[in-house]
Short mmCIF file of C-alpha atoms in Angstrom, two decimals:
data_model
loop_
_atom_site.label_atom_id
_atom_site.label_comp_id
_atom_site.label_asym_id
_atom_site.label_seq_id
_atom_site.Cartn_x
_atom_site.Cartn_y
_atom_site.Cartn_z
CA ALA A 1 -22.32 14.92 -1.09
CA GLN A 2 -20.62 16.16 2.26
CA THR A 3 -16.85 16.62 2.10
CA VAL A 4 -13.71 18.25 3.31
CA THR A 5 -11.16 19.98 1.56
CA GLN A 6 -7.55 20.57 2.49
CA SER A 7 -6.24 22.69 -0.31
CA GLN A 8 -2.60 22.57 0.64
CA PRO A 9 -0.72 18.81 0.44
CA GLU A 10 2.25 20.33 1.98
CA MET A 11 3.00 23.03 4.66
CA SER A 12 6.83 23.69 6.15
CA VAL A 13 7.32 26.44 8.92
CA GLN A 14 10.26 27.54 11.09
CA GLU A 15 10.60 26.18 14.37
CA ALA A 16 8.95 28.77 16.87
CA GLU A 17 7.12 30.56 14.10
CA THR A 18 3.35 30.43 13.33
CA VAL A 19 1.34 28.50 10.44
CA THR A 20 -2.19 28.13 9.48
CA LEU A 21 -3.37 25.17 7.90
CA SER A 22 -6.89 25.52 6.25
CA CYS A 23 -9.79 23.57 5.55
CA THR A 24 -13.21 24.05 4.05
CA TYR A 25 -16.27 21.42 4.21
CA ASP A 26 -19.45 21.27 2.64
CA THR A 27 -22.59 19.97 4.51
CA SER A 28 -26.31 21.13 4.61
CA GLU A 29 -26.50 20.20 8.25
CA SER A 30 -26.63 22.93 11.00
CA ASP A 31 -25.74 20.52 13.81
CA TYR A 32 -22.19 19.25 13.54
CA TYR A 33 -18.67 18.89 15.08
CA LEU A 34 -15.60 19.60 13.43
CA PHE A 35 -12.01 18.38 14.79
CA TRP A 36 -8.39 18.60 13.95
CA TYR A 37 -6.28 15.18 14.08
CA LYS A 38 -2.63 15.11 13.97
CA GLN A 39 -0.92 11.80 12.51
CA PRO A 40 2.71 11.71 13.22
CA PRO A 41 4.79 9.35 11.40
CA SER A 42 4.54 5.49 12.46
CA ARG A 43 2.26 6.80 15.41
CA GLN A 44 -1.38 6.94 16.66
CA MET A 45 -3.61 9.51 15.36
CA ILE A 46 -4.57 12.05 18.16
CA LEU A 47 -6.82 14.79 18.43
CA VAL A 48 -5.40 18.04 18.45
CA ILE A 49 -8.63 20.41 18.80
CA ARG A 50 -12.33 20.36 18.26
CA GLN A 51 -15.01 22.95 17.73
CA GLU A 52 -19.13 22.53 18.24
CA ALA A 53 -20.65 24.19 15.15
CA TYR A 54 -23.24 26.12 17.46
CA LYS A 55 -20.57 27.81 19.31
CA GLN A 56 -19.29 31.29 17.94
CA GLN A 57 -16.21 31.35 20.29
CA ASN A 58 -13.19 29.72 18.29
CA ALA A 59 -11.57 26.87 20.45
CA THR A 60 -8.01 26.78 21.75
CA GLU A 61 -5.96 24.38 23.02
CA ASN A 62 -2.23 25.61 24.33
CA ARG A 63 -0.43 26.59 21.05
CA PHE A 64 -3.46 25.24 18.80
CA SER A 65 -6.41 27.64 17.90
CA VAL A 66 -8.89 27.41 15.14
CA ASN A 67 -10.82 30.07 13.22
CA PHE A 68 -13.91 28.94 12.71
CA GLN A 69 -16.03 30.88 10.14
CA LYS A 70 -19.40 28.74 9.73
CA ALA A 71 -21.01 30.98 6.91
CA ALA A 72 -18.25 30.28 4.80
CA LYS A 73 -17.89 26.59 5.80
CA SER A 74 -14.30 27.33 6.80
CA PHE A 75 -12.17 25.89 9.64
CA SER A 76 -8.42 26.58 9.75
CA LEU A 77 -5.89 25.32 12.26
CA LYS A 78 -3.14 27.99 13.69
CA ILE A 79 0.05 26.66 15.26
CA SER A 80 1.83 28.85 17.36
CA ASP A 81 5.44 28.80 18.45
CA SER A 82 6.02 25.69 16.26
CA GLN A 83 7.89 22.74 17.61
CA LEU A 84 9.66 19.90 15.97
CA GLY A 85 7.07 17.64 17.64
CA ASP A 86 4.45 19.53 15.43
CA ALA A 87 5.54 17.41 12.06
CA ALA A 88 2.70 15.30 11.33
CA MET A 89 -0.18 14.77 8.78
CA TYR A 90 -3.00 16.80 9.89
CA PHE A 91 -6.60 16.19 9.01
CA CYS A 92 -9.61 18.13 9.24
CA ALA A 93 -12.80 16.46 9.84
CA TYR A 94 -16.46 16.61 10.46
CA THR A 95 -19.06 14.50 12.54
CA ILE A 96 -22.68 14.01 11.94
CA GLY A 97 -24.17 11.20 14.23
CA SER A 98 -20.63 10.09 15.06
CA ARG A 99 -19.25 9.30 11.67
CA LEU A 100 -16.36 11.16 10.69
CA THR A 101 -15.94 12.58 7.30
CA PHE A 102 -12.00 13.36 6.70
CA GLY A 103 -9.85 15.78 4.42
CA GLU A 104 -7.24 14.74 2.27
CA GLY A 105 -4.83 15.82 4.87
CA THR A 106 -1.74 18.26 5.04
CA GLN A 107 1.80 17.56 5.57
CA LEU A 108 3.51 19.76 8.02
CA THR A 109 7.35 19.87 8.01
CA VAL A 110 8.87 22.01 11.01
CA ASN A 111 12.29 23.21 10.06
CA PRO A 112 14.97 23.57 12.93
CA GLU B 1 -1.75 7.18 24.35
CA ALA B 2 -5.56 5.76 24.30
CA ASP B 3 -6.12 2.41 25.36
CA ILE B 4 -6.88 0.72 22.08
CA TYR B 5 -4.88 -2.04 20.42
CA GLN B 6 -4.62 -3.53 17.11
CA THR B 7 -2.93 -6.69 16.09
CA PRO B 8 -0.85 -7.73 14.24
CA ARG B 9 0.72 -4.42 13.45
CA TYR B 10 2.16 -5.44 10.06
CA LEU B 11 1.02 -8.28 8.21
CA VAL B 12 2.25 -9.90 4.80
CA ILE B 13 0.00 -12.51 3.17
CA GLY B 14 -0.88 -14.15 -0.14
CA THR B 15 -3.73 -13.96 -2.09
CA GLY B 16 -6.82 -16.08 -1.49
CA LYS B 17 -5.90 -16.13 2.40
CA LYS B 18 -8.53 -15.65 5.25
CA ILE B 19 -7.14 -12.83 7.78
CA THR B 20 -8.76 -11.00 10.66
CA LEU B 21 -7.45 -8.12 11.80
CA GLU B 22 -8.06 -7.50 15.75
CA CYS B 23 -8.90 -4.48 17.53
CA SER B 24 -9.64 -4.26 21.46
CA GLN B 25 -10.37 -1.16 23.53
CA THR B 26 -10.25 -0.93 27.37
CA MET B 27 -12.33 2.32 27.62
CA GLY B 28 -15.61 0.74 27.74
CA HIS B 29 -16.52 2.85 24.64
CA ASP B 30 -19.99 1.85 22.85
CA LYS B 31 -19.04 3.08 19.61
CA MET B 32 -16.26 1.37 17.33
CA TYR B 33 -15.18 2.04 13.75
CA TRP B 34 -12.86 0.52 11.24
CA TYR B 35 -11.16 3.09 8.46
CA GLN B 36 -8.79 2.13 5.50
CA GLN B 37 -6.25 4.51 4.63
CA ASP B 38 -3.64 4.50 1.84
CA PRO B 39 -0.19 5.82 2.55
CA GLY B 40 -0.52 9.97 2.63
CA MET B 41 -4.34 9.78 1.82
CA GLU B 42 -7.24 10.60 3.98
CA LEU B 43 -9.09 7.85 6.01
CA HIS B 44 -12.18 6.19 4.67
CA LEU B 45 -14.88 4.80 7.01
CA ILE B 46 -15.62 1.03 6.10
CA HIS B 47 -17.44 -0.26 9.12
CA TYR B 48 -18.78 0.75 12.40
CA SER B 49 -20.65 -0.35 15.49
CA TYR B 50 -22.85 1.69 17.91
CA GLY B 51 -22.85 -1.37 20.49
CA VAL B 52 -22.96 -5.05 20.83
CA ASN B 53 -24.56 -7.08 18.05
CA SER B 54 -24.70 -3.75 16.11
CA THR B 55 -22.64 -3.39 12.85
CA GLU B 56 -23.03 -1.07 9.92
CA LYS B 57 -21.29 -0.59 6.69
CA GLY B 58 -19.56 2.70 6.28
CA ASP B 59 -19.07 5.30 3.40
CA LEU B 60 -16.39 3.13 1.41
CA SER B 61 -17.24 -0.11 -0.22
CA SER B 62 -15.23 -3.02 1.50
CA GLU B 63 -15.37 -6.67 0.92
CA SER B 64 -14.50 -7.15 4.58
CA THR B 65 -16.92 -7.96 7.41
CA VAL B 66 -16.91 -7.10 10.90
CA SER B 67 -18.64 -8.58 14.27
CA ARG B 68 -19.49 -7.18 17.77
CA ILE B 69 -20.03 -9.90 20.21
CA ARG B 70 -18.24 -7.92 23.00
CA THR B 71 -18.02 -4.15 23.85
CA GLU B 72 -14.38 -4.28 24.10
CA HIS B 73 -13.92 -6.18 20.89
CA PHE B 74 -14.45 -5.19 16.99
CA PRO B 75 -12.64 -7.69 14.42
CA LEU B 76 -12.39 -7.23 10.79
CA THR B 77 -12.14 -10.03 8.60
CA LEU B 78 -11.29 -10.67 4.88
CA GLU B 79 -12.39 -14.03 3.60
CA SER B 80 -9.94 -14.02 0.53
CA ALA B 81 -7.25 -11.63 0.35
CA ARG B 82 -6.42 -9.57 -2.51
CA PRO B 83 -3.78 -7.43 -3.86
CA SER B 84 -6.45 -4.66 -4.06
CA HIS B 85 -6.62 -5.03 -0.07
CA THR B 86 -3.38 -3.60 0.45
CA SER B 87 -3.50 -0.62 2.88
CA GLN B 88 -3.47 0.60 6.55
CA TYR B 89 -6.63 -0.55 8.47
CA LEU B 90 -7.12 1.84 11.63
CA CYS B 91 -9.58 1.02 14.34
CA ALA B 92 -11.15 3.56 16.58
CA SER B 93 -13.69 4.09 19.40
CA SER B 94 -15.50 6.68 21.26
CA ARG B 95 -17.98 7.24 23.98
CA SER B 96 -21.87 7.61 22.83
CA GLN B 97 -22.51 10.94 22.12
CA ALA B 98 -22.00 12.51 18.67
CA TRP B 99 -19.32 15.10 19.72
CA GLU B 100 -17.11 12.67 21.51
CA THR B 101 -13.55 12.40 20.47
CA GLN B 102 -12.64 9.26 18.54
CA TYR B 103 -9.41 7.39 19.99
CA PHE B 104 -7.47 5.65 17.20
CA GLY B 105 -5.33 2.66 17.45
CA PRO B 106 -1.85 2.47 15.92
CA GLY B 107 -3.06 0.77 12.68
CA THR B 108 -2.33 -2.61 10.89
CA ARG B 109 -0.47 -2.30 7.55
CA LEU B 110 -1.60 -5.07 5.47
CA LEU B 111 0.23 -6.27 2.04
CA VAL B 112 -1.42 -8.69 0.13
CA LEU B 113 0.87 -10.26 -2.28
#
């Protein structure tokens, strides 16, 4: 079975500091795409960042970056200069043929 | 915010009732999806569609059914609601390529008494 594991159910960070959310996955496919989605309380799920598995370079979007280790099947998310608006549930996911498989999520709290 | 809409946002209904959850998108996306999400838990794909008249069951078994008669519309129906159907239902859409981002609607929170 293809799975996504987020080993940190909850994380907290001080405003302006850096936090890293962990994600590992298991697939026998070689061509796939990885995503981090953010689900704020009572708001829509939105894409944070995505990574193509065939690319060695780690994706970056402003304060968000990933550490993609294909051999280890690891895909962590780093949030720099954390802001109060970053507080949300974060889901790691991968897709093969458009079907997303999600992890259990990590609830991130940002302390002022 | 993405142009994908779900109605109703909240629904409380009695056991045995038939319900339809609406999902519409104005982005012209070919692919649409329904996910089920219990509070604080991961999303599970229950249905998806790659275009008009195309529907497939997802990874999580569901008693619901879907239809795709128009590109922009992907309703989900429960013929006879039960308390076990209580959950949040999220609709999403994307362009055709496998790497495309899925855009999510705001969700429908369903409570079956």
